[in-house]
XYZ file of N, CA and C in Angstrom:
756
model
N -4.756 -22.248 49.891
C -6.033 -22.093 50.570
C -7.198 -22.367 49.626
N -7.016 -23.250 48.682
C -8.087 -23.522 47.746
C -9.112 -24.446 48.376
N -10.354 -24.401 47.846
C -11.392 -25.248 48.394
C -12.517 -25.416 47.408
N -13.174 -26.558 47.491
C -14.418 -26.740 46.763
C -15.539 -26.467 47.743
N -16.483 -25.589 47.400
C -17.552 -25.281 48.333
C -18.809 -24.907 47.575
N -19.920 -24.763 48.326
C -21.195 -24.484 47.692
C -21.773 -23.149 48.129
N -20.916 -22.230 48.578
C -21.418 -20.978 49.124
C -21.840 -19.994 48.039
N -21.219 -20.068 46.868
C -21.562 -19.113 45.827
C -21.102 -17.721 46.192
N -21.766 -16.717 45.618
C -21.387 -15.339 45.899
C -22.036 -14.867 47.175
N -21.431 -13.894 47.884
C -22.004 -13.421 49.133
C -23.325 -12.710 48.895
N -24.192 -12.783 49.913
C -25.463 -12.086 49.821
C -25.260 -10.582 49.846
N -26.166 -9.843 49.229
C -26.118 -8.385 49.315
C -26.437 -7.980 50.754
N -25.681 -7.043 51.253
C -25.847 -6.644 52.659
C -26.887 -5.544 52.768
N -27.910 -5.800 53.540
C -28.956 -4.821 53.761
C -28.834 -4.328 55.194
N -28.251 -3.147 55.379
C -28.064 -2.621 56.714
C -29.404 -2.297 57.361
N -29.501 -2.579 58.656
C -30.712 -2.259 59.394
C -30.610 -0.860 59.980
N -31.726 -0.161 60.052
C -31.728 1.171 60.646
C -31.659 1.046 62.163
N -31.277 2.131 62.815
C -31.245 2.139 64.273
C -32.637 1.893 64.845
N -33.664 2.362 64.128
C -35.038 2.128 64.594
C -35.361 0.640 64.587
N -34.940 -0.051 63.516
C -35.189 -1.492 63.442
C -34.452 -2.232 64.553
N -33.207 -1.851 64.804
C -32.441 -2.490 65.880
C -33.058 -2.199 67.243
N -33.566 -0.972 67.422
C -34.139 -0.586 68.710
C -35.399 -1.375 69.033
N -36.042 -1.933 68.016
C -37.262 -2.695 68.249
C -36.979 -4.116 68.737
N -35.744 -4.564 68.626
C -35.408 -5.908 69.070
C -35.466 -5.996 70.594
N -35.875 -7.152 71.088
C -35.951 -7.372 72.526
C -34.814 -8.277 72.970
N -34.254 -7.960 74.140
C -33.153 -8.736 74.691
C -33.476 -9.110 76.138
N -32.893 -10.227 76.574
C -33.095 -10.700 77.933
C -31.740 -11.040 78.553
N -31.558 -10.673 79.798
C -30.312 -10.959 80.508
C -30.517 -12.121 81.477
N -29.514 -12.987 81.561
C -29.575 -14.103 82.496
C -29.264 -13.617 83.906
N -29.541 -14.457 84.865
C -29.066 -14.214 86.219
C -27.547 -14.449 86.246
N -26.829 -13.800 87.162
C -25.380 -14.051 87.256
C -25.092 -15.537 87.469
N -24.056 -16.007 86.791
C -23.654 -17.402 86.898
C -22.129 -17.480 86.826
N -21.576 -18.640 87.164
C -20.120 -18.793 87.167
C -19.562 -18.544 85.777
N -18.498 -17.759 85.695
C -17.867 -17.455 84.416
C -17.120 -18.685 83.902
N -17.262 -18.960 82.613
C -16.601 -20.118 82.006
C -15.112 -19.889 81.764
N -14.664 -18.641 81.819
C -13.297 -18.310 81.431
C -12.418 -17.825 82.578
N -12.995 -17.054 83.474
C -12.207 -16.482 84.568
C -12.693 -17.032 85.904
N -11.838 -17.737 86.637
C -12.246 -18.309 87.923
C -12.625 -17.209 88.918
N -13.583 -17.540 89.749
C -14.041 -16.635 90.815
C -14.795 -15.423 90.288
N -15.124 -15.411 88.995
C -15.902 -14.305 88.439
C -17.330 -14.758 88.138
N -18.260 -13.820 88.248
C -19.650 -14.066 87.887
C -19.937 -13.423 86.532
N -20.709 -14.110 85.724
C -21.019 -13.623 84.383
C -22.523 -13.447 84.211
N -22.877 -12.491 83.355
C -24.261 -12.298 82.928
C -24.262 -12.251 81.406
N -25.224 -12.913 80.795
C -25.276 -12.993 79.336
C -26.546 -12.338 78.827
N -26.402 -11.568 77.754
C -27.533 -10.905 77.121
C -27.916 -11.705 75.876
N -29.194 -12.100 75.786
C -29.678 -12.890 74.656
C -30.714 -12.101 73.867
N -30.644 -12.240 72.546
C -31.741 -11.753 71.725
C -32.966 -12.607 72.021
N -34.136 -11.973 72.079
C -35.389 -12.672 72.311
C -35.453 -13.940 71.443
N -35.522 -15.128 72.072
C -35.516 -16.367 71.283
C -36.716 -16.532 70.362
N -37.765 -15.740 70.570
C -38.906 -15.802 69.656
C -38.640 -15.040 68.352
N -37.566 -14.250 68.336
C -37.172 -13.535 67.124
C -36.603 -14.532 66.119
N -37.125 -14.586 64.900
C -36.574 -15.518 63.902
C -35.086 -15.250 63.672
N -34.331 -16.310 63.370
C -32.899 -16.178 63.127
C -32.683 -15.544 61.754
N -32.730 -14.219 61.722
C -32.599 -13.469 60.480
C -31.126 -13.154 60.221
N -30.661 -13.459 59.009
C -29.249 -13.288 58.684
C -28.800 -11.832 58.802
N -29.649 -10.898 58.411
C -29.259 -9.493 58.423
C -29.224 -8.932 59.847
N -30.164 -9.361 60.681
C -30.111 -8.988 62.095
C -28.838 -9.552 62.724
N -28.560 -10.817 62.443
C -27.353 -11.481 62.950
C -26.106 -10.711 62.519
N -26.033 -10.313 61.254
C -24.862 -9.587 60.765
C -24.690 -8.266 61.497
N -25.781 -7.526 61.662
C -25.703 -6.248 62.382
C -25.264 -6.463 63.828
N -25.831 -7.479 64.471
C -25.480 -7.727 65.865
C -24.051 -8.239 66.009
N -23.536 -8.941 64.993
C -22.142 -9.380 65.062
C -21.202 -8.179 65.117
N -21.572 -7.092 64.449
C -20.761 -5.873 64.515
C -20.876 -5.187 65.870
N -21.847 -5.621 66.687
C -21.999 -5.090 68.044
C -21.489 -6.085 69.081
N -20.818 -7.144 68.612
C -20.178 -8.079 69.539
C -20.978 -9.315 69.882
N -22.074 -9.570 69.165
C -22.884 -10.754 69.450
C -22.319 -11.972 68.733
N -22.621 -13.143 69.306
C -22.220 -14.429 68.746
C -23.439 -15.340 68.676
N -23.304 -16.423 67.897
C -24.366 -17.422 67.846
C -23.944 -18.696 68.547
N -24.860 -19.260 69.331
C -24.713 -20.590 69.917
C -26.028 -21.317 69.693
N -26.028 -22.331 68.845
C -27.274 -23.014 68.523
C -28.259 -22.066 67.869
N -29.426 -21.906 68.490
C -30.469 -21.026 67.958
C -30.468 -19.648 68.616
N -29.428 -19.326 69.371
C -29.427 -18.098 70.159
C -28.295 -17.154 69.745
N -28.595 -15.854 69.759
C -27.586 -14.813 69.602
C -27.372 -14.183 70.969
N -26.110 -14.013 71.352
C -25.811 -13.567 72.720
C -24.544 -12.725 72.736
N -24.361 -12.032 73.850
C -23.089 -11.386 74.139
C -22.967 -11.221 75.654
N -21.737 -11.130 76.181
C -21.564 -10.907 77.613
C -22.173 -9.571 78.030
N -22.707 -9.537 79.247
C -23.351 -8.327 79.768
C -23.087 -8.264 81.275
N -21.808 -8.325 81.599
C -21.418 -8.456 83.008
C -21.289 -7.097 83.689
N -21.730 -7.051 84.922
C -21.594 -5.842 85.721
C -20.163 -5.738 86.248
N -19.498 -4.638 85.976
C -18.172 -4.397 86.544
C -17.053 -5.184 85.883
N -17.330 -5.824 84.742
C -16.275 -6.576 84.053
C -16.481 -6.446 82.555
N -15.422 -6.073 81.850
C -15.476 -5.995 80.380
C -14.313 -6.767 79.764
N -13.974 -7.899 80.404
C -12.817 -8.682 79.962
C -13.040 -9.350 78.613
N -14.283 -9.691 78.278
C -14.581 -10.355 77.006
C -14.662 -9.305 75.901
N -13.662 -9.278 75.042
C -13.592 -8.275 73.985
C -13.814 -8.943 72.631
N -14.863 -8.563 71.887
C -15.081 -9.138 70.558
C -13.881 -8.891 69.647
N -13.543 -9.908 68.855
C -12.370 -9.832 67.972
C -12.739 -10.293 66.571
N -12.155 -9.634 65.575
C -12.328 -10.057 64.190
C -11.044 -9.781 63.416
N -10.839 -10.548 62.353
C -9.641 -10.401 61.521
C -10.060 -9.854 60.163
N -9.587 -8.662 59.781
C -9.896 -8.145 58.444
C -9.329 -9.076 57.375
N -10.149 -9.449 56.426
C -9.716 -10.438 55.433
C -8.681 -9.880 54.461
N -8.843 -8.645 54.044
C -7.965 -8.095 53.011
C -6.592 -7.697 53.551
N -6.546 -7.157 54.743
C -5.277 -6.647 55.245
C -4.444 -7.670 55.972
N -4.915 -8.906 56.069
C -4.209 -9.905 56.863
C -2.858 -10.246 56.243
N -1.847 -10.362 57.123
C -0.491 -10.682 56.672
C -0.002 -11.938 57.390
N 0.399 -12.945 56.631
C 0.903 -14.186 57.207
C 2.272 -13.974 57.838
N 2.484 -14.563 59.025
C 3.834 -14.581 59.586
C 4.500 -15.906 59.216
N 5.734 -16.082 59.627
C 6.492 -17.258 59.212
C 5.844 -18.549 59.706
N 5.406 -18.566 60.962
C 4.778 -19.767 61.504
C 3.488 -20.108 60.753
N 2.714 -19.101 60.419
C 1.467 -19.342 59.696
C 1.719 -19.864 58.293
N 2.774 -19.400 57.643
C 3.132 -19.941 56.328
C 3.478 -21.430 56.434
N 4.171 -21.789 57.510
C 4.517 -23.202 57.714
C 3.255 -24.045 57.920
N 2.293 -23.506 58.661
C 1.048 -24.237 58.904
C 0.296 -24.463 57.593
N 0.263 -23.447 56.739
C -0.393 -23.603 55.441
C 0.308 -24.681 54.607
N 1.617 -24.653 54.595
C 2.372 -25.632 53.811
C 2.145 -27.043 54.334
N 2.085 -27.186 55.671
C 1.896 -28.480 56.305
C 0.546 -29.105 55.951
N -0.434 -28.247 55.677
C -1.791 -28.725 55.427
C -2.228 -28.579 53.971
N -1.272 -28.359 53.100
C -1.598 -28.175 51.683
C -2.203 -29.428 51.056
N -2.049 -30.573 51.725
C -2.594 -31.825 51.190
C -4.042 -32.065 51.589
N -4.648 -31.161 52.340
C -6.033 -31.337 52.770
C -7.003 -30.794 51.726
N -8.117 -31.483 51.577
C -9.213 -31.017 50.729
C -10.301 -30.448 51.634
N -10.889 -29.327 51.219
C -11.919 -28.666 52.015
C -13.218 -28.655 51.219
N -14.303 -28.998 51.915
C -15.615 -29.028 51.279
C -16.637 -28.424 52.220
N -17.538 -27.606 51.705
C -18.607 -27.008 52.494
C -19.888 -27.797 52.326
N -20.517 -28.155 53.442
C -21.789 -28.878 53.417
C -22.737 -28.227 54.409
N -24.033 -28.504 54.251
C -25.012 -28.020 55.214
C -24.863 -28.803 56.516
N -25.084 -28.161 57.661
C -24.946 -28.868 58.937
C -25.903 -30.056 59.042
N -25.389 -31.146 59.583
C -26.199 -32.335 59.800
C -25.519 -33.186 60.862
N -26.253 -34.143 61.404
C -25.650 -35.069 62.366
C -25.216 -36.331 61.639
N -23.951 -36.713 61.835
C -23.470 -38.024 61.405
C -22.594 -38.571 62.523
N -22.479 -39.866 62.566
C -21.601 -40.483 63.567
C -20.151 -40.068 63.339
N -19.775 -39.872 62.084
C -18.404 -39.442 61.786
C -18.112 -38.097 62.427
N -19.020 -37.143 62.272
C -18.838 -35.833 62.900
C -18.788 -35.971 64.423
N -19.768 -36.695 64.960
C -19.878 -36.752 66.413
C -18.663 -37.433 67.047
N -18.191 -38.521 66.458
C -17.033 -39.218 67.034
C -15.798 -38.313 67.060
N -15.613 -37.522 65.997
C -14.487 -36.587 65.977
C -14.670 -35.518 67.059
N -15.872 -34.975 67.157
C -16.182 -33.958 68.180
C -15.948 -34.517 69.583
N -16.435 -35.739 69.855
C -16.295 -36.335 71.184
C -14.829 -36.542 71.549
N -14.035 -37.038 70.607
C -12.606 -37.219 70.867
C -11.936 -35.881 71.160
N -12.311 -34.863 70.414
C -11.731 -33.534 70.606
C -12.051 -32.993 71.998
N -13.315 -33.057 72.389
C -13.708 -32.553 73.716
C -13.026 -33.352 74.818
N -13.003 -34.661 74.688
C -12.427 -35.517 75.734
C -10.932 -35.295 75.912
N -10.210 -35.042 74.824
C -8.764 -34.905 74.919
C -8.280 -33.468 75.050
N -9.069 -32.498 74.598
C -8.617 -31.108 74.617
C -9.381 -30.226 75.597
N -10.600 -30.621 75.969
C -11.414 -29.736 76.805
C -12.109 -30.480 77.937
N -11.375 -31.416 78.547
C -11.944 -32.173 79.655
C -12.190 -31.302 80.886
N -11.584 -30.111 80.905
C -11.780 -29.189 82.031
C -12.839 -28.136 81.715
N -13.532 -28.262 80.578
C -14.479 -27.245 80.172
C -15.926 -27.620 80.443
N -16.832 -26.685 80.164
C -18.243 -26.925 80.471
C -18.949 -27.753 79.409
N -18.240 -28.184 78.341
C -18.836 -29.079 77.347
C -18.442 -30.534 77.588
N -17.702 -30.766 78.666
C -17.308 -32.136 79.025
C -18.260 -32.676 80.093
N -18.671 -33.935 79.995
C -18.413 -34.875 78.907
C -19.335 -34.608 77.723
N -18.885 -34.915 76.512
C -19.718 -34.673 75.338
C -20.878 -35.655 75.267
N -21.957 -35.228 74.621
C -23.057 -36.150 74.329
C -23.744 -35.687 73.047
N -24.499 -36.561 72.466
C -25.096 -36.277 71.161
C -26.080 -35.116 71.198
N -26.895 -35.044 72.250
C -27.858 -33.945 72.348
C -27.153 -32.600 72.418
N -26.092 -32.535 73.214
C -25.319 -31.295 73.334
C -24.723 -30.901 71.988
N -24.163 -31.874 71.286
C -23.555 -31.619 69.980
C -24.591 -31.048 69.012
N -25.762 -31.666 68.974
C -26.803 -31.213 68.046
C -27.323 -29.832 68.416
N -27.579 -29.616 69.697
C -28.123 -28.330 70.139
C -27.142 -27.197 69.868
N -25.873 -27.451 70.081
C -24.845 -26.427 69.936
C -24.498 -26.154 68.477
N -24.329 -27.203 67.668
C -23.712 -27.036 66.354
C -24.573 -27.448 65.166
N -25.458 -28.395 65.330
C -26.181 -28.931 64.169
C -27.501 -28.174 63.992
N -27.396 -26.968 63.459
C -28.580 -26.158 63.179
C -28.593 -25.879 61.687
N -29.593 -26.383 60.982
C -29.635 -26.256 59.527
C -30.183 -24.887 59.141
N -29.366 -23.883 59.364
C -29.714 -22.506 59.029
C -29.181 -22.187 57.632
N -29.853 -21.326 56.891
C -29.462 -21.111 55.490
C -28.063 -20.548 55.308
N -27.532 -19.896 56.328
C -26.207 -19.279 56.216
C -25.104 -20.095 56.883
N -25.444 -21.226 57.475
C -24.465 -21.996 58.249
C -23.849 -23.099 57.389
N -22.562 -23.355 57.613
C -21.831 -24.385 56.891
C -20.979 -25.216 57.849
N -20.820 -26.483 57.493
C -19.758 -27.310 58.053
C -18.669 -27.359 56.984
N -17.521 -26.778 57.265
C -16.381 -26.926 56.359
C -15.597 -28.162 56.801
N -15.584 -29.162 55.955
C -14.876 -30.403 56.235
C -13.438 -30.304 55.723
N -12.503 -30.716 56.549
C -11.099 -30.787 56.151
C -10.717 -32.271 56.133
N -10.402 -32.788 54.954
C -10.158 -34.221 54.807
C -8.798 -34.501 54.175
N -8.222 -35.626 54.576
C -6.985 -36.139 54.001
C -7.298 -37.486 53.362
N -7.285 -37.538 52.037
C -7.613 -38.769 51.301
C -8.928 -39.367 51.804
N -9.900 -38.505 52.039
C -11.217 -38.949 52.477
C -11.403 -39.015 53.980
N -10.325 -39.055 54.756
C -10.439 -39.161 56.221
C -10.696 -37.785 56.817
N -11.728 -37.669 57.651
C -12.104 -36.401 58.253
C -11.128 -36.033 59.367
N -10.463 -34.879 59.216
C -9.520 -34.414 60.232
C -10.068 -33.256 61.048
N -10.935 -32.444 60.457
C -11.434 -31.268 61.174
C -12.743 -30.809 60.553
N -13.528 -30.115 61.377
C -14.751 -29.470 60.913
C -14.779 -28.062 61.492
N -14.899 -27.067 60.622
C -15.068 -25.680 61.054
C -16.537 -25.311 60.852
N -17.246 -25.091 61.949
C -18.647 -24.677 61.887
C -18.643 -23.161 61.705
N -19.166 -22.707 60.580
C -18.994 -21.317 60.169
C -20.294 -20.752 59.620
N -20.586 -19.508 59.984
C -21.742 -18.807 59.435
C -21.274 -17.818 58.378
N -21.863 -17.899 57.189
C -21.506 -17.011 56.082
C -22.498 -15.857 56.084
N -22.040 -14.682 56.534
C -22.896 -13.511 56.691
C -22.529 -12.449 55.655
N -23.370 -11.452 55.465
C -23.050 -10.410 54.476
C -21.791 -9.622 54.806
N -21.435 -9.542 56.084
C -20.271 -8.746 56.482
C -19.057 -9.596 56.839
N -19.153 -10.917 56.727
C -17.986 -11.727 57.049
C -18.356 -13.157 57.385
N -17.330 -13.931 57.712
C -17.516 -15.287 58.206
C -17.450 -15.259 59.724
N -18.426 -15.875 60.364
C -18.411 -15.990 61.817
C -17.967 -17.397 62.174
N -16.784 -17.505 62.786
C -16.224 -18.807 63.159
C -16.907 -19.271 64.442
N -17.927 -20.098 64.304
C -18.721 -20.531 65.455
C -17.934 -21.488 66.334
N -17.359 -22.528 65.730
C -16.612 -23.526 66.502
C -15.843 -24.411 65.535
N -14.683 -24.884 65.980
C -13.896 -25.834 65.199
C -13.516 -27.004 66.082
N -13.701 -28.199 65.592
C -13.218 -29.387 66.307
C -12.407 -30.224 65.334
N -11.414 -30.941 65.874
C -10.459 -31.614 64.984
C -9.828 -32.806 65.675
N -9.089 -33.582 64.880
C -8.429 -34.790 65.374
C -7.329 -34.391 66.361
N -7.477 -34.725 67.639
C -6.469 -34.304 68.626
C -5.126 -35.004 68.468
N -5.093 -36.065 67.672
C -3.823 -36.780 67.472
C -2.964 -36.162 66.375
N -3.504 -35.195 65.654
C -2.771 -34.564 64.554
C -2.164 -33.226 65.009
N -1.425 -33.257 66.101
C -0.889 -32.021 66.685
C 0.020 -31.271 65.726
N 0.815 -31.991 64.976
C 1.805 -31.353 64.105
C 1.144 -30.429 63.079
N -0.069 -30.726 62.697
C -0.742 -29.935 61.672
C -1.287 -28.594 62.191
N -1.448 -28.449 63.507
C -2.051 -27.229 64.061
C -3.390 -26.941 63.372
N -4.288 -27.905 63.428
C -5.518 -27.840 62.648
C -6.429 -26.682 63.061
N -6.450 -26.342 64.335
C -7.273 -25.210 64.758
C -6.807 -23.915 64.136
N -5.498 -23.708 64.138
C -4.952 -22.496 63.516
C -5.129 -22.525 61.997
N -4.948 -23.705 61.421
C -5.120 -23.806 59.975
C -6.561 -23.475 59.569
N -7.530 -23.923 60.353
C -8.926 -23.646 60.028
C -9.195 -22.139 60.009
N -8.571 -21.402 60.929
C -8.744 -19.950 60.933
C -8.086 -19.335 59.705
N -6.872 -19.774 59.388
C -6.179 -19.244 58.214
C -6.980 -19.525 56.944
N -7.546 -20.731 56.865
C -8.341 -21.062 55.685
C -9.573 -20.160 55.593
N -10.221 -19.903 56.728
C -11.415 -19.059 56.723
C -11.075 -17.608 56.352
N -9.904 -17.138 56.750
C -9.479 -15.795 56.339
C -9.349 -15.748 54.816
N -8.711 -16.768 54.245
C -8.577 -16.837 52.796
C -9.925 -16.955 52.103
N -10.841 -17.717 52.677
C -12.165 -17.884 52.084
C -12.965 -16.588 52.152
N -12.860 -15.863 53.274
C -13.545 -14.569 53.380
C -13.032 -13.615 52.311
N -11.732 -13.585 52.090
C -11.163 -12.717 51.050
C -11.657 -13.144 49.676
N -11.713 -14.465 49.440
C -12.181 -14.960 48.135
C -13.620 -14.553 47.868
N -14.454 -14.551 48.912
C -15.859 -14.193 48.773
C -16.094 -12.680 48.800
N -15.028 -11.915 49.007
C -15.167 -10.465 49.074
C -15.811 -9.989 50.366
N -15.660 -10.759 51.435
C -16.251 -10.407 52.719
C -15.251 -9.632 53.576
N -15.792 -8.912 54.538
C -14.994 -7.968 55.307
C -14.024 -8.628 56.281
N -14.481 -9.644 57.019
C -13.670 -10.124 58.137
C -14.072 -11.531 58.551
N -13.251 -12.125 59.397
C -13.597 -13.359 60.094
C -13.801 -12.998 61.559
N -14.996 -13.254 62.067
C -15.338 -12.948 63.454
C -14.943 -14.141 64.319
N -14.067 -13.877 65.306
C -13.465 -14.952 66.106
C -14.099 -15.144 67.470
N -15.092 -14.350 67.804
C -15.630 -14.461 69.157
C -14.924 -13.505 70.096
N -14.680 -13.942 71.327
C -14.154 -13.042 72.354
C -12.699 -13.346 72.685
N -11.958 -12.277 72.858
C -10.581 -12.369 73.352
C -10.569 -11.883 74.790
N -9.928 -12.669 75.662
C -9.824 -12.323 77.079
C -8.349 -12.303 77.444
N -7.854 -11.171 77.818
C -6.419 -10.990 78.055
C -5.867 -11.986 79.065
N -6.595 -12.241 80.139
C -6.091 -13.094 81.215
C -6.526 -14.549 81.100
N -6.990 -14.929 79.916
C -7.370 -16.330 79.680
C -6.381 -16.938 78.698
N -5.582 -17.880 79.178
C -4.511 -18.463 78.362
C -5.051 -19.090 77.071
N -6.237 -19.703 77.133
C -6.790 -20.372 75.960
C -7.152 -19.392 74.837
N -7.238 -18.105 75.165
C -7.602 -17.106 74.162
C -6.387 -16.435 73.527
N -5.196 -16.750 74.015
C -3.998 -16.042 73.550
C -3.762 -16.177 72.047
N -4.157 -17.299 71.477
C -3.879 -17.550 70.056
C -4.530 -16.506 69.150
N -5.613 -15.887 69.589
C -6.367 -14.992 68.707
C -5.552 -13.762 68.300
N -4.723 -13.255 69.191
C -3.956 -12.056 68.859
C -2.688 -12.382 68.073
N -2.502 -13.649 67.697
C -1.384 -13.999 66.822
C -1.700 -13.704 65.361
N -2.947 -13.344 65.078
C -3.357 -12.988 63.719
C -3.378 -11.472 63.621
N -2.559 -10.919 62.727
C -2.451 -9.469 62.618
C -2.586 -9.010 61.168
N -3.246 -7.871 60.945
C -3.894 -7.068 61.964
C -5.161 -7.750 62.487
N -5.532 -7.395 63.707
C -6.764 -7.868 64.312
C -7.516 -6.655 64.825
N -8.831 -6.727 64.813
C -9.659 -5.629 65.301
C -10.398 -6.063 66.554
N -10.374 -5.203 67.572
C -11.057 -5.451 68.840
C -12.136 -4.393 69.034
N -13.288 -4.824 69.543
C -14.395 -3.898 69.786
C -14.237 -3.298 71.183
N -13.783 -2.051 71.213
C -13.496 -1.366 72.474
C -14.314 -0.082 72.523
N -15.100 0.070 73.590
C -15.953 1.256 73.729
C -16.812 1.492 72.481
N -17.390 0.386 71.979
C -18.331 0.420 70.851
C -17.673 0.800 69.519
N -16.341 0.714 69.457
C -15.630 1.000 68.203
C -14.628 -0.116 67.932
N -14.521 -0.486 66.652
C -13.524 -1.479 66.277
C -12.170 -0.813 66.141
N -11.222 -1.279 66.954
C -9.872 -0.709 67.006
C -8.888 -1.721 66.430
N -8.019 -1.265 65.531
C -7.090 -2.155 64.848
C -5.776 -2.244 65.608
N -5.342 -3.513 65.826
C -4.002 -3.768 66.355
C -3.165 -4.375 65.239
N -1.999 -3.802 64.988
C -1.151 -4.293 63.897
C 0.058 -5.049 64.452
């Protein structure tokens, strides 16, 4: 899990007081079709978009189940449904299973480099192929350059594109936020023709190793939904912590 990167040492974590958090403003959307569960309506809670994207606020809110998409911090806020459960993997206690060891061995020939987010045709072409072949049934299909930039290309001081390359050829990009309390795995896209490598799983394993190397607490994976088949992979990483009733609960 070695890598060349430019992240340096983790920032000192400055916890926010409850008073500071209470001063933040949030807005809820109108109910809309759920992206994950058919026939369900979803409501999303957003941090006031006029609030500057502060790393420490983001870190505190990540512990409350918030995620970043582009310039926005959000979390589900659905009436009568709590299917979206925030998930994170503790970096220190993580234990590889046999399949994960094989994935690491299979990808030992890849070089990893961290760069600041930017738009290049190389990135976009890989992203477009990934969406077209793996997520043609999703709400990001069909891909376009504006969508790619709005969603992923935000030059924030804590955001990184981790490039995974084989002899210079780009195979995957893990869009990751380096926060005081952990790495937030925003999104990963990869070469859909390289199925044998399991690049999506490898990117998570690499980020777990990188979080441990940086002395960070966890890798934040977003939401796990029990009845959504596409989310099943998240609970294959053990131990994993789920945010249930405002407390992080460990599953081993």
